[in-house]
PDB file of C-alpha atoms in Angstrom:
ATOM      1  CA  MET A  30      15.571   4.928  -9.771  1.00 87.00           C
ATOM      2  CA  GLY A  31      13.066   6.055  -6.636  1.00 92.00           C
ATOM      3  CA  ARG A  32      10.509   8.582  -6.940  1.00 95.00           C
ATOM      4  CA  VAL A  33       8.206  10.814  -4.928  1.00 97.00           C
ATOM      5  CA  TRP A  34       4.822  11.515  -6.315  1.00 98.00           C
ATOM      6  CA  ARG A  35       2.643  14.233  -4.528  1.00 98.00           C
ATOM      7  CA  ARG A  36      -0.946  14.023  -3.562  1.00 98.00           C
ATOM      8  CA  GLY A  37      -2.600  17.242  -4.558  1.00 97.00           C
ATOM      9  CA  GLU A  38      -6.138  18.988  -3.097  1.00 96.00           C
ATOM     10  CA  ASP A  39      -8.108  16.915  -5.440  1.00 96.00           C
ATOM     11  CA  GLY A  40      -6.982  13.705  -4.161  1.00 97.00           C
ATOM     12  CA  ASP A  41      -5.105  13.138  -7.422  1.00 98.00           C
ATOM     13  CA  TRP A  42      -1.013  12.207  -7.535  1.00 98.00           C
ATOM     14  CA  SER A  43       1.285  14.764  -9.507  1.00 96.00           C
ATOM     15  CA  GLY A  44       2.371  12.884 -12.973  1.00 95.00           C
ATOM     16  CA  VAL A  45      -0.562  10.278 -12.510  1.00 97.00           C
ATOM     17  CA  THR A  46      -2.987  10.035 -15.234  1.00 95.00           C
ATOM     18  CA  PRO A  47      -6.304   8.224 -13.903  1.00 95.00           C
ATOM     19  CA  ALA A  48      -7.442   5.631 -16.594  1.00 95.00           C
ATOM     20  CA  ASP A  49     -11.166   4.793 -16.865  1.00 91.00           C
ATOM     21  CA  TYR A  50     -11.730   1.177 -15.114  1.00 87.00           C
ATOM     22  CA  ALA A  51     -14.646  -1.338 -15.535  1.00 81.00           C
ATOM     23  CA  GLY A  52     -17.810  -0.060 -13.735  1.00 83.00           C
ATOM     24  CA  GLY A  53     -17.282   3.406 -13.631  1.00 88.00           C
ATOM     25  CA  ALA A  54     -14.421   3.671 -11.658  1.00 93.00           C
ATOM     26  CA  GLU A  55     -10.728   5.469 -12.176  1.00 96.00           C
ATOM     27  CA  ARG A  56      -7.446   3.435 -12.004  1.00 96.00           C
ATOM     28  CA  HIS A  57      -4.595   5.690 -10.862  1.00 98.00           C
ATOM     29  CA  THR A  58      -1.634   3.768 -11.220  1.00 97.00           C
ATOM     30  CA  ILE A  59       0.735   5.460  -9.011  1.00 98.00           C
ATOM     31  CA  ILE A  60       4.179   3.185  -9.091  1.00 97.00           C
ATOM     32  CA  GLY A  61       4.339   0.529 -11.854  1.00 96.00           C
ATOM     33  CA  ARG A  62       6.287  -0.637 -14.704  1.00 94.00           C
ATOM     34  CA  ALA A  63       6.771   2.833 -16.262  1.00 94.00           C
ATOM     35  CA  ASP A  64       8.611   3.643 -13.323  1.00 94.00           C
ATOM     36  CA  GLY A  65      10.790   0.953 -13.225  1.00 95.00           C
ATOM     37  CA  ALA A  66       8.935  -1.008 -10.552  1.00 95.00           C
ATOM     38  CA  THR A  67       9.492  -4.812 -11.238  1.00 94.00           C
ATOM     39  CA  GLN A  68       8.158  -6.465  -8.358  1.00 95.00           C
ATOM     40  CA  VAL A  69       5.037  -4.329  -6.745  1.00 95.00           C
ATOM     41  CA  GLU A  70       2.436  -2.408  -8.409  1.00 96.00           C
ATOM     42  CA  LEU A  71       0.736   0.468  -6.451  1.00 98.00           C
ATOM     43  CA  ARG A  72      -2.625   1.671  -7.571  1.00 98.00           C
ATOM     44  CA  TYR A  73      -5.514   3.801  -6.013  1.00 98.00           C
ATOM     45  CA  PHE A  74      -9.076   3.302  -7.298  1.00 97.00           C
ATOM     46  CA  ARG A  75     -11.609   5.887  -7.072  1.00 98.00           C
ATOM     47  CA  MET A  76     -15.286   4.563  -7.211  1.00 97.00           C
ATOM     48  CA  PRO A  77     -18.276   7.097  -7.553  1.00 97.00           C
ATOM     49  CA  PRO A  78     -21.006   6.290  -4.952  1.00 97.00           C
ATOM     50  CA  GLY A  79     -23.189   3.703  -6.138  1.00 96.00           C
ATOM     51  CA  THR A  80     -20.466   1.837  -8.396  1.00 96.00           C
ATOM     52  CA  ALA A  81     -19.156  -1.524  -8.101  1.00 95.00           C
ATOM     53  CA  SER A  82     -16.060  -3.400  -9.656  1.00 93.00           C
ATOM     54  CA  SER A  83     -16.781  -6.613 -11.564  1.00 91.00           C
ATOM     55  CA  ARG A  84     -16.506  -9.794  -9.815  1.00 92.00           C
ATOM     56  CA  GLU A  85     -12.928 -11.021  -9.878  1.00 92.00           C
ATOM     57  CA  ARG A  86     -10.875 -14.097  -9.498  1.00 93.00           C
ATOM     58  CA  HIS A  87      -7.429 -14.445 -10.268  1.00 92.00           C
ATOM     59  CA  ALA A  88      -3.934 -16.196  -9.241  1.00 92.00           C
ATOM     60  CA  HIS A  89      -2.733 -12.794  -7.593  1.00 93.00           C
ATOM     61  CA  GLU A  90      -3.322 -11.144  -4.185  1.00 95.00           C
ATOM     62  CA  HIS A  91      -4.232  -8.004  -3.410  1.00 97.00           C
ATOM     63  CA  THR A  92      -3.465  -5.989  -0.570  1.00 98.00           C
ATOM     64  CA  ILE A  93      -5.852  -2.895   0.162  1.00 98.00           C
ATOM     65  CA  VAL A  94      -6.194   0.037   2.096  1.00 98.00           C
ATOM     66  CA  VAL A  95      -9.447   2.285   2.115  1.00 98.00           C
ATOM     67  CA  LEU A  96      -8.254   6.220   2.118  1.00 98.00           C
ATOM     68  CA  GLU A  97     -11.536   7.551   1.564  1.00 98.00           C
ATOM     69  CA  GLY A  98     -15.478   6.661   1.623  1.00 98.00           C
ATOM     70  CA  THR A  99     -17.351   3.413   2.325  1.00 98.00           C
ATOM     71  CA  ALA A 100     -16.715  -0.093   0.703  1.00 98.00           C
ATOM     72  CA  GLU A 101     -18.459  -3.198   0.760  1.00 98.00           C
ATOM     73  CA  ILE A 102     -16.205  -5.937  -0.009  1.00 98.00           C
ATOM     74  CA  GLN A 103     -16.909  -9.456  -1.128  1.00 97.00           C
ATOM     75  CA  LEU A 104     -14.334 -11.985  -0.112  1.00 97.00           C
ATOM     76  CA  GLY A 105     -15.751 -15.400  -1.371  1.00 94.00           C
ATOM     77  CA  SER A 106     -18.729 -16.200   0.667  1.00 94.00           C
ATOM     78  CA  GLU A 107     -18.508 -13.265   3.167  1.00 96.00           C
ATOM     79  CA  THR A 108     -19.295  -9.470   2.640  1.00 97.00           C
ATOM     80  CA  HIS A 109     -17.215  -6.891   4.912  1.00 98.00           C
ATOM     81  CA  LEU A 110     -18.237  -3.302   5.568  1.00 98.00           C
ATOM     82  CA  VAL A 111     -15.111  -1.466   5.240  1.00 98.00           C
ATOM     83  CA  ARG A 112     -13.798   2.440   6.028  1.00 98.00           C
ATOM     84  CA  PRO A 113     -11.171   4.590   5.877  1.00 98.00           C
ATOM     85  CA  GLY A 114      -7.741   3.179   7.362  1.00 98.00           C
ATOM     86  CA  ASP A 115      -8.853  -0.538   7.321  1.00 98.00           C
ATOM     87  CA  ALA A 116      -7.099  -3.119   5.299  1.00 98.00           C
ATOM     88  CA  VAL A 117      -8.453  -6.132   3.222  1.00 98.00           C
ATOM     89  CA  PHE A 118      -6.193  -9.155   1.875  1.00 98.00           C
ATOM     90  CA  VAL A 119      -7.787 -10.815  -0.789  1.00 97.00           C
ATOM     91  CA  ALA A 120      -6.250 -14.083  -1.238  1.00 96.00           C
ATOM     92  CA  ALA A 121      -5.034 -15.775  -4.763  1.00 94.00           C
ATOM     93  CA  ALA A 122      -8.164 -17.548  -6.325  1.00 94.00           C
ATOM     94  CA  GLU A 123     -10.465 -15.845  -3.991  1.00 96.00           C
ATOM     95  CA  THR A 124     -13.474 -14.241  -5.552  1.00 96.00           C
ATOM     96  CA  HIS A 125     -13.873 -10.575  -4.798  1.00 96.00           C
ATOM     97  CA  ARG A 126     -15.957  -7.630  -5.264  1.00 96.00           C
ATOM     98  CA  ILE A 127     -15.942  -3.915  -4.404  1.00 97.00           C
ATOM     99  CA  ARG A 128     -19.310  -1.924  -4.015  1.00 97.00           C
ATOM    100  CA  SER A 129     -18.911   1.877  -3.067  1.00 98.00           C
ATOM    101  CA  VAL A 130     -21.551   2.353  -0.503  1.00 98.00           C
ATOM    102  CA  GLY A 131     -21.178   5.531   1.095  1.00 97.00           C
ATOM    103  CA  GLU A 132     -22.577   9.130   0.274  1.00 97.00           C
ATOM    104  CA  ASP A 133     -18.910  10.255  -1.276  1.00 97.00           C
ATOM    105  CA  PRO A 134     -16.212   8.516  -3.614  1.00 98.00           C
ATOM    106  CA  LEU A 135     -14.667   5.442  -2.641  1.00 98.00           C
ATOM    107  CA  GLY A 136     -10.983   5.590  -2.826  1.00 98.00           C
ATOM    108  CA  PHE A 137      -8.686   2.754  -1.870  1.00 98.00           C
ATOM    109  CA  LEU A 138      -4.734   1.781  -2.323  1.00 98.00           C
ATOM    110  CA  CYS A 139      -4.606  -1.625  -3.955  1.00 98.00           C
ATOM    111  CA  THR A 140      -1.225  -3.419  -4.827  1.00 97.00           C
ATOM    112  CA  ALA A 141      -0.764  -6.358  -7.208  1.00 95.00           C
ATOM    113  CA  PRO A 142       2.712  -7.809  -8.434  1.00 94.00           C
ATOM    114  CA  VAL A 143       4.237  -6.226 -11.207  1.00 92.00           C
ATOM    115  CA  ALA A 144       4.518 -10.149 -12.745  1.00 87.00           C
ATOM    116  CA  ARG A 145       0.551 -11.453 -13.182  1.00 85.00           C
ATOM    117  CA  ARG A 146      -1.589 -12.136 -16.195  1.00 76.00           C
ATOM    118  CA  ARG A 147      -3.331  -8.697 -16.888  1.00 71.00           C
ATOM    119  CA  GLY A 148      -6.020  -7.621 -19.123  1.00 57.00           C
ATOM    120  CA  VAL A 149      -8.492  -9.968 -18.841  1.00 47.00           C
ATOM    121  CA  GLU A 150     -11.743  -9.536 -17.118  1.00 41.00           C
ATOM    122  CA  GLY A 151     -13.497 -11.963 -14.678  1.00 43.00           C
ATOM    123  CA  LEU A 152     -11.837 -15.097 -13.814  1.00 46.00           C
ATOM    124  CA  LEU A 153      -8.474 -13.111 -14.516  1.00 44.00           C
ATOM    125  CA  GLY A 154      -9.297  -9.612 -13.760  1.00 50.00           C
ATOM    126  CA  ASP A 155      -7.020  -6.826 -12.818  1.00 49.00           C
TER     127      ASP A 155
ATOM    128  CA  MET B 274      -8.443 -16.593   2.794  1.00 87.00           C
ATOM    129  CA  GLY B 275      -9.081 -13.186   2.645  1.00 92.00           C
ATOM    130  CA  ARG B 276      -9.556 -11.068   6.006  1.00 95.00           C
ATOM    131  CA  VAL B 277     -10.242  -7.826   6.814  1.00 97.00           C
ATOM    132  CA  TRP B 278      -8.547  -5.552   9.612  1.00 98.00           C
ATOM    133  CA  ARG B 279      -9.833  -2.705  11.117  1.00 98.00           C
ATOM    134  CA  ARG B 280      -8.077   0.480  11.984  1.00 98.00           C
ATOM    135  CA  GLY B 281      -8.953   1.667  15.717  1.00 97.00           C
ATOM    136  CA  GLU B 282      -9.043   5.292  17.082  1.00 96.00           C
ATOM    137  CA  ASP B 283      -5.533   4.880  18.413  1.00 96.00           C
ATOM    138  CA  GLY B 284      -4.245   4.273  14.591  1.00 97.00           C
ATOM    139  CA  ASP B 285      -3.568   0.484  15.276  1.00 98.00           C
ATOM    140  CA  TRP B 286      -5.011  -2.692  13.283  1.00 98.00           C
ATOM    141  CA  SER B 287      -7.304  -4.979  14.912  1.00 96.00           C
ATOM    142  CA  GLY B 288      -5.122  -8.378  15.731  1.00 95.00           C
ATOM    143  CA  VAL B 289      -1.838  -6.723  14.551  1.00 97.00           C
ATOM    144  CA  THR B 290       0.699  -6.489  17.537  1.00 95.00           C
ATOM    145  CA  PRO B 291       3.271  -3.777  16.968  1.00 95.00           C
ATOM    146  CA  ALA B 292       6.821  -4.623  16.722  1.00 95.00           C
ATOM    147  CA  ASP B 293      10.173  -2.620  17.842  1.00 91.00           C
ATOM    148  CA  TYR B 294      12.048  -1.869  15.154  1.00 86.00           C
ATOM    149  CA  ALA B 295      15.544  -0.323  14.625  1.00 81.00           C
ATOM    150  CA  GLY B 296      15.803   3.237  15.747  1.00 83.00           C
ATOM    151  CA  GLY B 297      12.851   3.635  17.897  1.00 88.00           C
ATOM    152  CA  ALA B 298       9.981   2.648  15.330  1.00 93.00           C
ATOM    153  CA  GLU B 299       7.481   0.144  15.453  1.00 96.00           C
ATOM    154  CA  ARG B 300       6.679  -2.052  12.731  1.00 96.00           C
ATOM    155  CA  HIS B 301       2.857  -3.247  12.329  1.00 97.00           C
ATOM    156  CA  THR B 302       3.152  -6.069   9.771  1.00 97.00           C
ATOM    157  CA  ILE B 303      -0.669  -5.936   8.710  1.00 98.00           C
ATOM    158  CA  ILE B 304      -0.523  -8.227   6.116  1.00 97.00           C
ATOM    159  CA  GLY B 305       1.816 -11.201   5.882  1.00 96.00           C
ATOM    160  CA  ARG B 306       3.401 -14.647   5.909  1.00 94.00           C
ATOM    161  CA  ALA B 307       1.260 -15.175   8.805  1.00 94.00           C
ATOM    162  CA  ASP B 308      -1.952 -14.402   6.829  1.00 94.00           C
ATOM    163  CA  GLY B 309      -0.946 -16.414   4.037  1.00 95.00           C
ATOM    164  CA  ALA B 310       0.460 -14.025   1.865  1.00 95.00           C
ATOM    165  CA  THR B 311       2.512 -15.087  -0.396  1.00 94.00           C
ATOM    166  CA  GLN B 312       3.627 -12.031  -2.715  1.00 95.00           C
ATOM    167  CA  VAL B 313       3.400  -8.709  -1.292  1.00 95.00           C
ATOM    168  CA  GLU B 314       3.428  -7.944   2.577  1.00 96.00           C
ATOM    169  CA  LEU B 315       2.288  -4.531   3.698  1.00 98.00           C
ATOM    170  CA  ARG B 316       3.560  -3.285   6.465  1.00 98.00           C
ATOM    171  CA  TYR B 317       2.965   0.233   8.632  1.00 98.00           C
ATOM    172  CA  PHE B 318       5.625   2.069  10.518  1.00 97.00           C
ATOM    173  CA  ARG B 319       5.319   4.555  13.287  1.00 98.00           C
ATOM    174  CA  MET B 320       8.209   6.688  13.876  1.00 97.00           C
ATOM    175  CA  PRO B 321       8.404   8.982  16.979  1.00 97.00           C
ATOM    176  CA  PRO B 322       9.571  12.606  16.166  1.00 97.00           C
ATOM    177  CA  GLY B 323      13.242  12.978  15.405  1.00 96.00           C
ATOM    178  CA  THR B 324      13.914   9.099  14.920  1.00 96.00           C
ATOM    179  CA  ALA B 325      15.555   7.900  11.831  1.00 95.00           C
ATOM    180  CA  SER B 326      15.576   4.457   9.897  1.00 93.00           C
ATOM    181  CA  SER B 327      19.117   3.109   9.775  1.00 91.00           C
ATOM    182  CA  ARG B 328      20.496   3.612   5.998  1.00 92.00           C
ATOM    183  CA  GLU B 329      19.402   0.598   4.182  1.00 92.00           C
ATOM    184  CA  ARG B 330      20.226  -0.943   0.347  1.00 93.00           C
ATOM    185  CA  HIS B 331      18.658  -4.068  -0.695  1.00 92.00           C
ATOM    186  CA  ALA B 332      17.670  -5.776  -3.414  1.00 92.00           C
ATOM    187  CA  HIS B 333      13.775  -5.435  -2.833  1.00 93.00           C
ATOM    188  CA  GLU B 334      12.043  -2.405  -3.755  1.00 95.00           C
ATOM    189  CA  HIS B 335       9.350  -0.549  -1.746  1.00 97.00           C
ATOM    190  CA  THR B 336       6.014   1.393  -2.482  1.00 98.00           C
ATOM    191  CA  ILE B 337       5.324   3.625   0.415  1.00 98.00           C
ATOM    192  CA  VAL B 338       2.164   5.931   1.261  1.00 98.00           C
ATOM    193  CA  VAL B 339       2.547   8.460   4.230  1.00 98.00           C
ATOM    194  CA  LEU B 340      -0.410   8.489   6.231  1.00 98.00           C
ATOM    195  CA  GLU B 341       0.554  10.812   9.091  1.00 98.00           C
ATOM    196  CA  GLY B 342       3.475  13.351   9.809  1.00 98.00           C
ATOM    197  CA  THR B 343       6.366  14.497   7.807  1.00 98.00           C
ATOM    198  CA  ALA B 344       9.091  12.379   6.687  1.00 98.00           C
ATOM    199  CA  GLU B 345      12.525  13.507   5.011  1.00 98.00           C
ATOM    200  CA  ILE B 346      13.133  10.538   3.126  1.00 98.00           C
ATOM    201  CA  GLN B 347      16.855  10.044   1.398  1.00 97.00           C
ATOM    202  CA  LEU B 348      16.553   8.398  -2.054  1.00 97.00           C
ATOM    203  CA  GLY B 349      20.113   7.737  -3.116  1.00 94.00           C
ATOM    204  CA  SER B 350      21.745  11.250  -3.016  1.00 94.00           C
ATOM    205  CA  GLU B 351      18.642  13.160  -3.212  1.00 96.00           C
ATOM    206  CA  THR B 352      16.534  14.482  -0.197  1.00 97.00           C
ATOM    207  CA  HIS B 353      12.562  14.606  -0.314  1.00 98.00           C
ATOM    208  CA  LEU B 354      10.176  15.900   2.351  1.00 98.00           C
ATOM    209  CA  VAL B 355       6.826  14.011   2.298  1.00 98.00           C
ATOM    210  CA  ARG B 356       3.587  14.313   3.488  1.00 98.00           C
ATOM    211  CA  PRO B 357       0.050  12.788   4.132  1.00 98.00           C
ATOM    212  CA  GLY B 358      -1.040  11.195   0.755  1.00 98.00           C
ATOM    213  CA  ASP B 359       2.736  11.303  -0.690  1.00 98.00           C
ATOM    214  CA  ALA B 360       3.959   8.221  -2.376  1.00 98.00           C
ATOM    215  CA  VAL B 361       7.513   7.030  -2.701  1.00 98.00           C
ATOM    216  CA  PHE B 362       9.182   4.549  -4.873  1.00 98.00           C
ATOM    217  CA  VAL B 363      12.247   2.970  -3.614  1.00 97.00           C
ATOM    218  CA  ALA B 364      14.233   1.099  -6.266  1.00 96.00           C
ATOM    219  CA  ALA B 365      16.167  -1.877  -5.938  1.00 94.00           C
ATOM    220  CA  ALA B 366      19.917  -1.509  -4.417  1.00 94.00           C
ATOM    221  CA  GLU B 367      18.733   2.382  -3.881  1.00 96.00           C
ATOM    222  CA  THR B 368      20.074   3.554  -0.467  1.00 96.00           C
ATOM    223  CA  HIS B 369      17.202   5.207   1.586  1.00 96.00           C
ATOM    224  CA  ARG B 370      16.819   6.192   4.977  1.00 96.00           C
ATOM    225  CA  ILE B 371      13.577   7.985   6.323  1.00 97.00           C
ATOM    226  CA  ARG B 372      13.833  10.620   9.489  1.00 97.00           C
ATOM    227  CA  SER B 373      10.449  11.495  11.217  1.00 98.00           C
ATOM    228  CA  VAL B 374      10.649  15.457  10.974  1.00 98.00           C
ATOM    229  CA  GLY B 375       7.125  16.906  12.286  1.00 97.00           C
ATOM    230  CA  GLU B 376       6.170  17.399  15.319  1.00 97.00           C
ATOM    231  CA  ASP B 377       3.713  14.367  15.616  1.00 97.00           C
ATOM    232  CA  PRO B 378       4.727  11.026  14.973  1.00 98.00           C
ATOM    233  CA  LEU B 379       5.245   9.799  11.297  1.00 98.00           C
ATOM    234  CA  GLY B 380       3.064   6.908   9.952  1.00 98.00           C
ATOM    235  CA  PHE B 381       3.325   5.400   6.667  1.00 98.00           C
ATOM    236  CA  LEU B 382       2.277   2.357   4.847  1.00 98.00           C
ATOM    237  CA  CYS B 383       5.183   0.177   3.113  1.00 98.00           C
ATOM    238  CA  THR B 384       4.939  -2.884   0.972  1.00 97.00           C
ATOM    239  CA  ALA B 385       8.051  -5.331   0.100  1.00 95.00           C
ATOM    240  CA  PRO B 386       7.873  -8.443  -1.450  1.00 94.00           C
ATOM    241  CA  VAL B 387       7.256 -11.517   0.502  1.00 92.00           C
ATOM    242  CA  ALA B 388      10.209 -13.377  -0.623  1.00 87.00           C
ATOM    243  CA  ARG B 389      13.154 -11.487   0.074  1.00 85.00           C
ATOM    244  CA  ARG B 390      16.236 -11.503   2.045  1.00 76.00           C
ATOM    245  CA  ARG B 391      15.360 -10.797   5.650  1.00 71.00           C
ATOM    246  CA  GLY B 392      16.639  -9.734   9.090  1.00 57.00           C
ATOM    247  CA  VAL B 393      19.674  -8.168   7.809  1.00 47.00           C
ATOM    248  CA  GLU B 394      20.287  -4.518   8.771  1.00 41.00           C
ATOM    249  CA  GLY B 395      22.350  -2.132   6.684  1.00 43.00           C
ATOM    250  CA  LEU B 396      22.661  -3.474   2.851  1.00 45.00           C
ATOM    251  CA  LEU B 397      20.465  -6.040   3.433  1.00 44.00           C
ATOM    252  CA  GLY B 398      17.760  -4.462   5.549  1.00 50.00           C
ATOM    253  CA  ASP B 399      14.070  -4.964   5.776  1.00 49.00           C
TER     254      ASP B 399
END
């Protein structure tokens, strides 16, 4: 069954418990397997200023939309500065890393297929 | 290869041409097959006040995040009012319809699997 999640004043979603993620980030799984999703998972990551994700490379693709803050994102050999509203496609097997480079926390939406290899850092990261 | 899309002052994304969609809406395919995406497609829909999508029911799931405006979304037999930041999961085979009920245009992100039946209105809509 479908469902609605409200975003609160604190920027969190009703009923979503943030999980600690590598590098000091929080992962909020807004829509995932626990909600009956079988195709696409929707997550939100919040990264304090100065933090970075681990360098990852995996078979699944990401679509990303920045909601708050400023990110420096590495895609293969290129680096891009992205801001709220900007979108990023991370292709399969493309090395990527995200840094929170603004004065405020970085917050971004990030999709991943529900069916993917999970829980392995680095070459097969999340 | 991965790529970045900038969101402009007008709320559109660089390099994305809006397409007319049913009911007076615009569909912006930000990340799709043309960009090499094989798993998840990221679209943005803009709906003028007072407009509604067609009633749809299909095998693919949606994850939705409202960016601007106010939406009344029907999920099966329930109706929810959602605002910027709120997220919605549309389950497989769940009847859904979105109305733009605020004074300003409604804008929302909506994912769909790249592999899906396409282009048929109604029971197998987009």
